[in-house]
Coordinates of C-alpha atoms and ligand atoms in Angstrom, one line a residue:
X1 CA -5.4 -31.0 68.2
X2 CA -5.9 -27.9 65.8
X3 CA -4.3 -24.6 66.7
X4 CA -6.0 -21.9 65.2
X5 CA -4.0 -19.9 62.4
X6 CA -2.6 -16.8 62.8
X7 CA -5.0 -14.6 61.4
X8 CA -8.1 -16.4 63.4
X9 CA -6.3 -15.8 66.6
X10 CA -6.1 -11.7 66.2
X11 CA -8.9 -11.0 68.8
X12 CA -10.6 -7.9 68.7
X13 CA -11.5 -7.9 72.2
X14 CA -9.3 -8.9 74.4
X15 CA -10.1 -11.2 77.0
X16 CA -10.9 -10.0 80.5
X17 CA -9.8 -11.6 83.5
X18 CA -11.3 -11.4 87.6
X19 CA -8.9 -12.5 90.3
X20 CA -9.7 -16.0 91.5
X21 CA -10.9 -15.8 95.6
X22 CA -13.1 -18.1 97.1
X23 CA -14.0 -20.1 94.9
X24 CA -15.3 -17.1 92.6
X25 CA -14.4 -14.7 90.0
X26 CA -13.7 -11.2 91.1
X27 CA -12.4 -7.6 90.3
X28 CA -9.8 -6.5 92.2
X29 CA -10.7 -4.0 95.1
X30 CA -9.6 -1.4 93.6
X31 CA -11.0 -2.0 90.5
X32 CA -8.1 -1.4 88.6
X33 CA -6.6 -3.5 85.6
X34 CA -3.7 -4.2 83.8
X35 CA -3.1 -4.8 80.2
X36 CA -1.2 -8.8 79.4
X37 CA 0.5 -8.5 76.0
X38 CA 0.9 -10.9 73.2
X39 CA 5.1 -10.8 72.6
X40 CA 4.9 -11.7 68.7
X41 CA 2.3 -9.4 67.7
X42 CA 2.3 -6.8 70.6
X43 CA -1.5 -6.4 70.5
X44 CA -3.5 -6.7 73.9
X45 CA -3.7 -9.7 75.2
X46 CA -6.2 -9.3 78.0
X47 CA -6.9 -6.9 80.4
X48 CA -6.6 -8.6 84.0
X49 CA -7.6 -7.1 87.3
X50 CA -4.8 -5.8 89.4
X51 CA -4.4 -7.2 92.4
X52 CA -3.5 -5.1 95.6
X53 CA -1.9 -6.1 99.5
X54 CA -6.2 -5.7 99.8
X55 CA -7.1 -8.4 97.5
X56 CA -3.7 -10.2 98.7
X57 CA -5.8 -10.3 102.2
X58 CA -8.6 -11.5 101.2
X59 CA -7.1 -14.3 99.5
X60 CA -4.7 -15.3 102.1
X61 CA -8.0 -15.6 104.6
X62 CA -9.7 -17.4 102.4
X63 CA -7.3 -19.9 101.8
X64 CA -7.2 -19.9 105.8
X65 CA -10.7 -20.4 106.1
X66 CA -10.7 -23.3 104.1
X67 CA -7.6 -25.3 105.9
X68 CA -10.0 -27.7 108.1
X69 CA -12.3 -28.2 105.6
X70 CA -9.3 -29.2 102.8
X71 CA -7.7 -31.2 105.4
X72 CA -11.1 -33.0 106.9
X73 CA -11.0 -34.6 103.4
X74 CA -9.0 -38.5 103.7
X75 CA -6.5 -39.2 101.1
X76 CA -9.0 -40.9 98.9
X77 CA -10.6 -37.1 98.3
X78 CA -7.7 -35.1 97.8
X79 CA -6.5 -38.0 95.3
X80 CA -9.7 -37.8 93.2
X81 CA -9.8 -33.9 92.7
X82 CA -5.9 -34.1 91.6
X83 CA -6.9 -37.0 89.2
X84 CA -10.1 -35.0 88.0
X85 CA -8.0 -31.9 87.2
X86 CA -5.4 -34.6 85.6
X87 CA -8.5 -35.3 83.1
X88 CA -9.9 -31.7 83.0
X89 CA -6.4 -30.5 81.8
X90 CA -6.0 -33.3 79.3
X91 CA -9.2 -32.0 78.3
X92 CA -8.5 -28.3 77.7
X93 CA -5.6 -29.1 76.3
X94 CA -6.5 -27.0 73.3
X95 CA -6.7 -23.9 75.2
X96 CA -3.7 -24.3 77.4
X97 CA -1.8 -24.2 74.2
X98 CA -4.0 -21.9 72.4
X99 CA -2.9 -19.5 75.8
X100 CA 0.8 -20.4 76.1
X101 CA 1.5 -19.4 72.6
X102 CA -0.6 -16.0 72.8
X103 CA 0.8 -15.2 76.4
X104 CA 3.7 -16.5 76.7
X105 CA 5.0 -16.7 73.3
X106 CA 5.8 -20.4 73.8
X107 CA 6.1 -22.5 69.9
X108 CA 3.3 -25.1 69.4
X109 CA 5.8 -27.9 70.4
X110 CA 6.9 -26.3 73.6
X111 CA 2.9 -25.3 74.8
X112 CA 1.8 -29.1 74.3
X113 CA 5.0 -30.3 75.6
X114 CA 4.2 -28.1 78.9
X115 CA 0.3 -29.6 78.7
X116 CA 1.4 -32.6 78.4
X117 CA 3.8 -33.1 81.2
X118 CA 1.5 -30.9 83.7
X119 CA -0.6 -33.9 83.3
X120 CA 1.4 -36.4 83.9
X121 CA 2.9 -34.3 87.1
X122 CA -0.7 -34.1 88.2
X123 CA -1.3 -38.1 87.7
X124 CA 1.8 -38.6 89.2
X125 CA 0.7 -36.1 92.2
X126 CA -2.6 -38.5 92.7
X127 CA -1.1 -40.7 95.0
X128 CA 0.5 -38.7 96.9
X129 CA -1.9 -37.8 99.5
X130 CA -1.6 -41.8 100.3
X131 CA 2.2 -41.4 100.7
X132 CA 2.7 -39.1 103.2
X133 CA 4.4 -40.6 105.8
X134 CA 5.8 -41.2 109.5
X135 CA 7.9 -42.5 111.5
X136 CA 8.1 -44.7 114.6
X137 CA 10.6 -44.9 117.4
X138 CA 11.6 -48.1 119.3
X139 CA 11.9 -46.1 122.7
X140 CA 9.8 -48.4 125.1
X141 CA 6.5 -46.6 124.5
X142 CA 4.3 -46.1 121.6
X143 CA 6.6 -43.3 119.8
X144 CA 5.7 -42.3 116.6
X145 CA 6.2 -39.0 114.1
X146 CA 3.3 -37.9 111.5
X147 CA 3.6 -34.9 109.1
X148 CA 0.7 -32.8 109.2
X149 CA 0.1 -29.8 106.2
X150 CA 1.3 -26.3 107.4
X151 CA -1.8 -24.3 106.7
X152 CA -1.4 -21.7 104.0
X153 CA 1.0 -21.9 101.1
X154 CA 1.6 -18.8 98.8
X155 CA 3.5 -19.7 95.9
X156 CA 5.1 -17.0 93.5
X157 CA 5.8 -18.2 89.6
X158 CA 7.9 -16.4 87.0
X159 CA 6.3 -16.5 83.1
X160 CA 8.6 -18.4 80.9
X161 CA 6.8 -21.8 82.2
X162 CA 3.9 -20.4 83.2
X163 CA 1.2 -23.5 83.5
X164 CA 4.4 -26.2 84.7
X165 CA 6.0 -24.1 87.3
X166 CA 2.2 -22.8 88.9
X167 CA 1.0 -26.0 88.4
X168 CA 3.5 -27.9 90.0
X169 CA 3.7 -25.4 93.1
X170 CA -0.1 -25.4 93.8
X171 CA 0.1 -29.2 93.2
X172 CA 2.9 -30.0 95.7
X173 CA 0.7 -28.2 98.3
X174 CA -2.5 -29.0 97.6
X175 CA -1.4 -32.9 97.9
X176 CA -0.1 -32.5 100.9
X177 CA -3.6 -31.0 102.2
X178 CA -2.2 -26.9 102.2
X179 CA -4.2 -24.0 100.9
X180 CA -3.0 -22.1 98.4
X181 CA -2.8 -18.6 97.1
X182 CA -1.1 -18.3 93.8
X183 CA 0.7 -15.2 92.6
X184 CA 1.1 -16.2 88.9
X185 CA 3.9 -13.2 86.6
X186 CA 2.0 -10.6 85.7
X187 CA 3.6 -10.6 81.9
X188 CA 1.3 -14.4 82.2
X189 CA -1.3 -13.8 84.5
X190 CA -3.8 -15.6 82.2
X191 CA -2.6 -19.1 82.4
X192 CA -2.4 -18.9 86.5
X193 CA -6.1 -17.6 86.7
X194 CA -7.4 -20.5 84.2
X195 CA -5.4 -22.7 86.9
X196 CA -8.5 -21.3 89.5
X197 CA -11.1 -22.4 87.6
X198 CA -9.6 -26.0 86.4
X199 CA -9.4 -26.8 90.1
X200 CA -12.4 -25.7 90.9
X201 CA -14.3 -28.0 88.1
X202 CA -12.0 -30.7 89.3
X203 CA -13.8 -30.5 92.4
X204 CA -11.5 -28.6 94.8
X205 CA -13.4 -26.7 97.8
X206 CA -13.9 -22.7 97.7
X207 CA -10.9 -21.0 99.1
X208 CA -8.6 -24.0 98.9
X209 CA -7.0 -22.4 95.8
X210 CA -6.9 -18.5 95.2
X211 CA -4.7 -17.0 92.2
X212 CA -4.7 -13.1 92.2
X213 CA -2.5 -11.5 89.6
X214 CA -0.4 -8.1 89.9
X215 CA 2.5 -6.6 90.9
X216 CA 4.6 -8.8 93.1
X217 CA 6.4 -6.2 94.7
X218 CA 3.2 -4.3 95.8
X219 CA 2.7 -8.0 97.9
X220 CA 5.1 -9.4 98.5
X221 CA 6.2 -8.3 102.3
X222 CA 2.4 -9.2 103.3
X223 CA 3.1 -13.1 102.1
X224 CA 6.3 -13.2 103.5
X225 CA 5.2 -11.4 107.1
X226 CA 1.7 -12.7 106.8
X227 CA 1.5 -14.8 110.3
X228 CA -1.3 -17.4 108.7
X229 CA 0.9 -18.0 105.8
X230 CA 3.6 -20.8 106.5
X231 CA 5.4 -21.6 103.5
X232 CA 6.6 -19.3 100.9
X233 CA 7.1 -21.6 97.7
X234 CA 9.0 -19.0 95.0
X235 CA 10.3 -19.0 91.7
X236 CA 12.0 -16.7 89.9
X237 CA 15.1 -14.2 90.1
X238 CA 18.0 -14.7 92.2
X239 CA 17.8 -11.4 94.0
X240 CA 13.6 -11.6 94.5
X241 CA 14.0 -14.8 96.1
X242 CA 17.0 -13.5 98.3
X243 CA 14.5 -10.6 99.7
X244 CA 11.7 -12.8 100.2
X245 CA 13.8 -15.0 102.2
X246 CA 15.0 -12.5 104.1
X247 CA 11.7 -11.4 105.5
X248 CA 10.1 -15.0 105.9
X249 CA 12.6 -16.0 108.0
X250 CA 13.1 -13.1 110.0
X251 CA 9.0 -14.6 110.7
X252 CA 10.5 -18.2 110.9
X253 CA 8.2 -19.6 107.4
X254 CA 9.1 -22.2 105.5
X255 CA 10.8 -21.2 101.8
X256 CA 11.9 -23.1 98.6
X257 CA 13.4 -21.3 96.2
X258 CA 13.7 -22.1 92.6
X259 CA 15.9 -19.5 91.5
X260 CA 18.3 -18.5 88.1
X261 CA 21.3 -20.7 86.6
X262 CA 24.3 -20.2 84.3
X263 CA 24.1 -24.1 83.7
X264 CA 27.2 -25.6 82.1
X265 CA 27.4 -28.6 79.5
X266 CA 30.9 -30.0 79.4
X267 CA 31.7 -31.7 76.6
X268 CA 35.1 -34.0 77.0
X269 CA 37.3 -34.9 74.2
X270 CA 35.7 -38.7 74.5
X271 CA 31.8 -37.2 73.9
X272 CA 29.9 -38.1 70.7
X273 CA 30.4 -34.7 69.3
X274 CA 26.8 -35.3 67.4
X275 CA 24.9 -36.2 69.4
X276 CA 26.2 -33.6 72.2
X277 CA 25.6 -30.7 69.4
X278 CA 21.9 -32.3 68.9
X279 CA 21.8 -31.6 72.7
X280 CA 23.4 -28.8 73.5
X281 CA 21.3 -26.9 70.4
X282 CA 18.1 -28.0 72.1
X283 CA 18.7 -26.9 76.1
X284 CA 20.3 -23.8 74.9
X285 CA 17.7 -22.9 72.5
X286 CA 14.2 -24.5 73.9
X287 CA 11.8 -21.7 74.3
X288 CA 14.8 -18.8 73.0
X289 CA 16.8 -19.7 75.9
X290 CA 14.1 -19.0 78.3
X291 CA 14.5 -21.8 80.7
X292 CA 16.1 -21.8 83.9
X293 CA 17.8 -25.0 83.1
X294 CA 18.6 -23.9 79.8
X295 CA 22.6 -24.6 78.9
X296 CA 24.1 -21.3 79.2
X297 CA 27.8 -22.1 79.0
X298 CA 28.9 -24.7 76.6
X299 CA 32.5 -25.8 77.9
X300 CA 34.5 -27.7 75.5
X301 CA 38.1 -30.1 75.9
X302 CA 40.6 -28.5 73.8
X303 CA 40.5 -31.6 71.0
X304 CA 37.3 -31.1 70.3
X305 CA 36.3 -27.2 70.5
X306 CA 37.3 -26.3 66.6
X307 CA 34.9 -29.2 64.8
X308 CA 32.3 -28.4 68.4
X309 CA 31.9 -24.9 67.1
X310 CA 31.3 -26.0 63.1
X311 CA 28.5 -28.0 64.2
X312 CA 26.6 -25.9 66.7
X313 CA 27.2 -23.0 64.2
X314 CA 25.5 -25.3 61.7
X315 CA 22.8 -26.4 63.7
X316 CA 22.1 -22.9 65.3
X317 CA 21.9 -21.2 62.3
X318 CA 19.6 -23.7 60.5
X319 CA 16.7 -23.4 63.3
X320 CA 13.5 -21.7 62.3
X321 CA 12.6 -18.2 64.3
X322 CA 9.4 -16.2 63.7
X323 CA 5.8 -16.9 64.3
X324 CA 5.1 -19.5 67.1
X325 CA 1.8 -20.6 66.0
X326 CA 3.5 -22.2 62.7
X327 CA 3.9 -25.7 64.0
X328 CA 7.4 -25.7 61.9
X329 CA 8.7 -22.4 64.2
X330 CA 11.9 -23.7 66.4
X331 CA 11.7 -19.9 68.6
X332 CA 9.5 -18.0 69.2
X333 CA 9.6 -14.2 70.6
X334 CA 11.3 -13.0 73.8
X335 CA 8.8 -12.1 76.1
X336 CA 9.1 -8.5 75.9
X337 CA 11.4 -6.0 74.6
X338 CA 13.4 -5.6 78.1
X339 CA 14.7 -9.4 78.0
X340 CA 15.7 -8.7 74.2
X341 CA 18.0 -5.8 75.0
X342 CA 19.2 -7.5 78.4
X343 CA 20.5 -10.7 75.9
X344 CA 22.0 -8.3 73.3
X345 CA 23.9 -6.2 75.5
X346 CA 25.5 -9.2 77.4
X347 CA 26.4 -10.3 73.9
X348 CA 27.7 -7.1 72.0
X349 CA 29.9 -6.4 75.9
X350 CA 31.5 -9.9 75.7
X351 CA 32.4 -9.7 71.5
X352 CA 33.7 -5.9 72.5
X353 CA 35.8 -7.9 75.1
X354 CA 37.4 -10.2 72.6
X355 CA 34.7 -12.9 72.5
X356 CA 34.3 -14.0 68.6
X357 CA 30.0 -13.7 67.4
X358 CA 29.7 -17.0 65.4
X359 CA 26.1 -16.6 64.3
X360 CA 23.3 -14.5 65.2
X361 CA 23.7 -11.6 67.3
X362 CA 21.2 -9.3 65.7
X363 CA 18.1 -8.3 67.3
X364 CA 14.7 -8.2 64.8
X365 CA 12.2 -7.7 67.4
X366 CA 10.6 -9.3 69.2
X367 CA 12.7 -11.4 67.9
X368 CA 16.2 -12.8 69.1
X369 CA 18.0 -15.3 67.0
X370 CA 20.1 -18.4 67.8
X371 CA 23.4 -17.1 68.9
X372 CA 27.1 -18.7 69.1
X373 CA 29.9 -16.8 70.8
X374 CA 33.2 -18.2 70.8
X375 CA 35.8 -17.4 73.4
X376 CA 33.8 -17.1 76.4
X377 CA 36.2 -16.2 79.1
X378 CA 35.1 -16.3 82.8
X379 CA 36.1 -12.8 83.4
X380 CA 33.4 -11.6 80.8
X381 CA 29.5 -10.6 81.8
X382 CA 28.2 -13.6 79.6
X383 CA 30.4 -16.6 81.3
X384 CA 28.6 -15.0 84.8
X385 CA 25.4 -13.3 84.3
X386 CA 22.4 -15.7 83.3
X387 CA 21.4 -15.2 80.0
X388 CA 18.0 -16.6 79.6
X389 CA 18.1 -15.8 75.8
X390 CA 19.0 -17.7 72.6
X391 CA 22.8 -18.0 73.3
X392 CA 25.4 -20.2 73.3
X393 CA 28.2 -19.0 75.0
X394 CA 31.5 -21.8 74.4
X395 CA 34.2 -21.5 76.7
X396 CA 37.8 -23.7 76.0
X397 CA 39.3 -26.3 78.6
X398 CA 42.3 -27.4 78.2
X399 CA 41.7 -30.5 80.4
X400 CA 38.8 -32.2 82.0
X401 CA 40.0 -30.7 85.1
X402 CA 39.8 -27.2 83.7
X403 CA 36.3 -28.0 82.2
X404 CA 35.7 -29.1 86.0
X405 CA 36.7 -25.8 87.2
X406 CA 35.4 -23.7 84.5
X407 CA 31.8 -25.1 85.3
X408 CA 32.1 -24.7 89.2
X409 CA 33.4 -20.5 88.4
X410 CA 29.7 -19.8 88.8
X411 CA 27.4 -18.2 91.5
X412 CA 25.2 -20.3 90.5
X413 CA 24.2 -23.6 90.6
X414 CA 21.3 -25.6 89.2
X415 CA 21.6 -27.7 86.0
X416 CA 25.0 -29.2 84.6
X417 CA 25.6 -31.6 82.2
X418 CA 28.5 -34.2 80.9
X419 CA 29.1 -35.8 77.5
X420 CA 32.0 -38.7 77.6
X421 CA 31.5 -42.2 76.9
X422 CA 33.1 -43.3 79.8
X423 CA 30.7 -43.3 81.9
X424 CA 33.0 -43.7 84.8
X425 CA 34.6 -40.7 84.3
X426 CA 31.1 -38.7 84.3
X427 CA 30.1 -40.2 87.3
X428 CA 33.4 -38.9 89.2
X429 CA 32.6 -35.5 87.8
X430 CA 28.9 -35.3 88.2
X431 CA 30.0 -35.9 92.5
X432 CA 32.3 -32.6 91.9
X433 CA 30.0 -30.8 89.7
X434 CA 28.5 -27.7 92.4
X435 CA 25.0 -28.1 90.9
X436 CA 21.6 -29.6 92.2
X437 CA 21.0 -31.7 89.0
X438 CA 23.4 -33.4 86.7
X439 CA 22.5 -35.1 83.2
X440 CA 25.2 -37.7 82.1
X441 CA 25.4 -37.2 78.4
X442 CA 21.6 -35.7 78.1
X443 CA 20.6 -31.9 78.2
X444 CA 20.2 -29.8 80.8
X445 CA 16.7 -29.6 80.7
X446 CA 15.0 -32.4 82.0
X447 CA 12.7 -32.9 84.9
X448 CA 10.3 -35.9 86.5
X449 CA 7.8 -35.6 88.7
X450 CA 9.1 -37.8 91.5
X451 CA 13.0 -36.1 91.8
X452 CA 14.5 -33.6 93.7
X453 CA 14.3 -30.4 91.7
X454 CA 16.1 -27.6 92.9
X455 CA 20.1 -26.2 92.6
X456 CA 22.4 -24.8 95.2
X457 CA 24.3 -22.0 95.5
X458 CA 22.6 -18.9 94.0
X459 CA 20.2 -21.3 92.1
X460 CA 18.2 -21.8 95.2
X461 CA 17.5 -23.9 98.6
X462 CA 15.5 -26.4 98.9
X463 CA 13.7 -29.3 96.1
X464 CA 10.6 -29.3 94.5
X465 CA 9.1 -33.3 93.8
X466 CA 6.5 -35.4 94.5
X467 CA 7.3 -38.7 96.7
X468 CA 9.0 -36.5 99.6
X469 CA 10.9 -34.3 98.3
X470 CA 8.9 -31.0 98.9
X471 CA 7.8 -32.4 102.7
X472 CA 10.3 -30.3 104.4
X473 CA 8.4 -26.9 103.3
X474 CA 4.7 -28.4 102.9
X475 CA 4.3 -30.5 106.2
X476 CA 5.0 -29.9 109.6
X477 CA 6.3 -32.9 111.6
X478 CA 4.7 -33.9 115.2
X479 CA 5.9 -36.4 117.5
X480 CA 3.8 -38.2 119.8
X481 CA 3.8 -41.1 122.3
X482 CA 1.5 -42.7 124.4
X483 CA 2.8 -44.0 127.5
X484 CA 2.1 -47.9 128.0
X485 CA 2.1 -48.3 131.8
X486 CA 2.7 -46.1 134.5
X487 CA 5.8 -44.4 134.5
X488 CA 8.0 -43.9 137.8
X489 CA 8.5 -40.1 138.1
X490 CA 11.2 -39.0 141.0
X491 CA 9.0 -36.6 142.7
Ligands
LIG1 P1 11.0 -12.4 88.9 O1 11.8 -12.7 90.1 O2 11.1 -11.0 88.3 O3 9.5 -12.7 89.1 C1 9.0 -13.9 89.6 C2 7.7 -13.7 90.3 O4 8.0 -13.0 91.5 C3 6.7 -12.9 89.5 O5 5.4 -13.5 89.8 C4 6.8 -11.5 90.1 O6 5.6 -10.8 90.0 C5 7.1 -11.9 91.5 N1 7.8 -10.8 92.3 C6 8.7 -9.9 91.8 N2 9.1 -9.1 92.9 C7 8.5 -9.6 94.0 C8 8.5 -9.2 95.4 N3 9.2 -8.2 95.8 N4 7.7 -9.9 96.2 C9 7.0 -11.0 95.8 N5 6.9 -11.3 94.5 C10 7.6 -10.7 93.6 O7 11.5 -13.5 87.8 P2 11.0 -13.6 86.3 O8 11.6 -12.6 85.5 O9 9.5 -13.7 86.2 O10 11.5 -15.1 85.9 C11 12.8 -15.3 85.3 C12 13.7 -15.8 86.4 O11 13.2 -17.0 87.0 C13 15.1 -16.3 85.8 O12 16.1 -15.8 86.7 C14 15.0 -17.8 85.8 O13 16.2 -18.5 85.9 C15 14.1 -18.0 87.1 N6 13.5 -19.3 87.0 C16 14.0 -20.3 87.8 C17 13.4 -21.6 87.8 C18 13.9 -22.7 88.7 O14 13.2 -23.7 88.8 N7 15.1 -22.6 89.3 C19 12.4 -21.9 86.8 C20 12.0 -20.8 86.0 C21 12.6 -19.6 86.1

């Protein structure tokens, strides 16, 4: 693959982008754009049509519309448009990138690493349709259950993963034989709208998949109140997904919520202190900390905290920040200058607390570099408020049962993981560990398509995965029977 240079990729004019609604390109009804920004230079981006509860409409009954003629197709069908956009993406490859580095401000390594494993969820998705199963009930008559789609799916995606999180959402639907409408961030609108299109090629009917970009709030009480949409698939912030539970269920939809972390990695006093540093530098740093399952409290057994900070310090302060087109670049920018500030000020309030600033700490914009702060303490902003920056908060346990304790004095609860060699002993912790996911001595972030993904707590409710572990919010279950012989009624 060749990414373009620097220089070639300044565009003069920026691109423009329609909403996606029935099967066709479109401006919003109200003809109005906004402008998508490019966080390491700053310049425009592209200008993308704003989307409005109008256009929201329109795309929610087009996705209706097309429910019969999405779920007419068998198994077969719905398997060979997943594998066709499985082939189309592998294709475009280029361009993805090309667009996660100039939208998103994603490093070369961490837009093909996103390409890459979109396409190997979407492979993985293929069979799906051929896996949806039932049940059947030894009651004396023909009992049986089957799981039928629930009609329209509207799925909300934050930016910091913009093509895996979309994909993965419109994928887990559109297996299961939903509709979709797709309400992509608006600081990476581009990357949901070129989503539209893939499908399309692949094959996918009009109006089975409809991506409008724009405000979220200006829409989101019409998808959550909406009575033809079902299932409210979300990702994002804690306290969105909270009010956009509220409303669906107050109209009985379906929800998942993929929400924020403060995900711990406890290193015990047994833990191969290199190889947890090589770890612990990558999930807290991959994508300048902005990842939901990004390690965001590094808690350490006393023996081993001292020589622990010497080598993350090391590590941290040897990574490469600026351009993320230079295939050499570790970070890249922060998306915009908002998350910058909201990083640095939970840093400079913890240090003005007593916390000791072992590296980084200084903002060059729209850059933030790797950062180590010593002497987290749990009554501090930055041992409770998620980061989602470059930083490496390390906390002190004095025991393994401290550590234990440390990690669960959280509100949240996605990602956690454990570095021992005794294996035993990580096992018995991963059970107490109040998280959805738990990595025995691996990062914290690390997915497969076929898991349950998801945390608890304030991290979320509910698991995204293929192989039945997003059934619960994408099919409905029905029980029938067929009497065999005539039953005896008593009147
Ligand atoms: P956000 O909540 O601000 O926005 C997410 C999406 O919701 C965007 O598309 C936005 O336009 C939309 N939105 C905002 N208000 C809305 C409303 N009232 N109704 C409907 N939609 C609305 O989150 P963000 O800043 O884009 O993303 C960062 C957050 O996402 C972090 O907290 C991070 O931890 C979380 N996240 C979680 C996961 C996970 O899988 N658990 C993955 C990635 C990111």
């Amino acid at each position: 693959m060749t990414i373009k240079a620097p220089e070639q990729a300044t565009q003069s004019i920026p691109r423009q982008e329609d909403l996606f609604i029935n099967g066709e390109n479109r401006p919003s009804a109200s003809k109005e754009t906004f402008d998508d920004f490019n966080p390491t230079t700053g310049e425009l981006f592209a200008k993308v049509a704003k989307a409005g509860v109008e256009d929201a409409e329109a795309a929610i009954e087009a996705a209706q519309a097309a429910t019969s003629k999405w779920q007419a197709i068998p198994a077969a069908g719905r398997e060979k448009v997943l594998w066709q956009a499985a082939a189309l993406l592998e294709q475009q490859m280029n361009e993805f990138v090309e667009t996660l580095i100039d939208e998103s401000g994603s490093t070369v390594a961490k837009a093909k690493g996103e390409v890459i494993k979109s396409v190997d969820f979407l492979r993985a998705a293929a069979g799906e349709p051929r896996r949806i199963e039932g049940d059947t009930t030894p009651s004396g008559k023909c009992s049986f259950s089957i799981r039928q789609p629930v009609g329209v799916v509207v799925a909300i995606t934050p930016w910091n993963v913009p093509l895996g999180l979309s994909l993965k959402k419109v994928v887990l639907a559109l297996a299961t034989g939903n509709t979709v409408v797709l309400k992509p961030a608006s600081a990476t609108p581009v990357v949901g709208l070129m989503l539209g299109r893939l499908f399309h090629d692949a094959g996918l009917p009009e109006g089975v998949l409809n991506v409008i970009a724009g405000p979220g709030k200006s829409m989101g009480d019409l998808f959550a109140s909406h009575p033809a949409v079902k299932t409210i698939t979300f990702t994002g912030e804690t306290v969105t997904g909270k009010y956009l539970a509220g409303i669906a269920a107050s109209h009985l939809k379906r929800f998942a919520l993929e929400l924020g972390g403060k995900n711990p990695a406890i290193i015990l006093k047994d833990a191969d202190l290199d190889y947890a540093v090589q770890a612990v530098t990558f999930a807290a740093f991959h994508h300048q900390g902005q990842n939901c399952m990004s390690v965001d409290r590094v808690i350490v057994e006393e023996p081993l905290y001292d020589e622990l900070l010497e080598r993350l310090v090391k590590k941290a302060s040897a990574l490469k920040v600026g351009d993320p087109r230079l295939p050499e670049t570790q970070l890249g920018p922060m998306i915009n200058e908002g998350q910058l500030q909201s990083v640095h000020k939970l840093v400079t309030e913890a240090v003005d607390a007593g916390a000791r600033l072992l590296c980084g700490g200084e903002p060059n914009p729209p850059f933030y570099p790797p950062t180590v702060v010593a002497d987290v303490e749990p009554s501090m902003s930055l041992f409770q408020e998620e980061t989602f920056g470059p930083v490496a908060p390390v906390i002190r346990a004095k025991d393994a049962e401290d550590a234990l304790a440390l990690a669960n004095n959280s509100r949240y609860g996605l990602a956690a993981a454990i570095f021992t060699r005794d294996v035993e002993k990580g096992l018995a912790m991963a059970r107490k560990i109040e998280a959805g996911m738990v990595h025995i001595n691996d990062a914290t972030i690390y997915t497969e398509p076929t898991t349950p993904f998801g945390g608890v707590k304030d991290s979320g409710f509910g698991r995204e995965g293929l192989a039945g572990w997003s059934w619960h919010e994408m099919t409905e279950p029905k029980w029938i029977t067929i009497q065999l012989g005539e039953k005896k009624y008593p009147f």
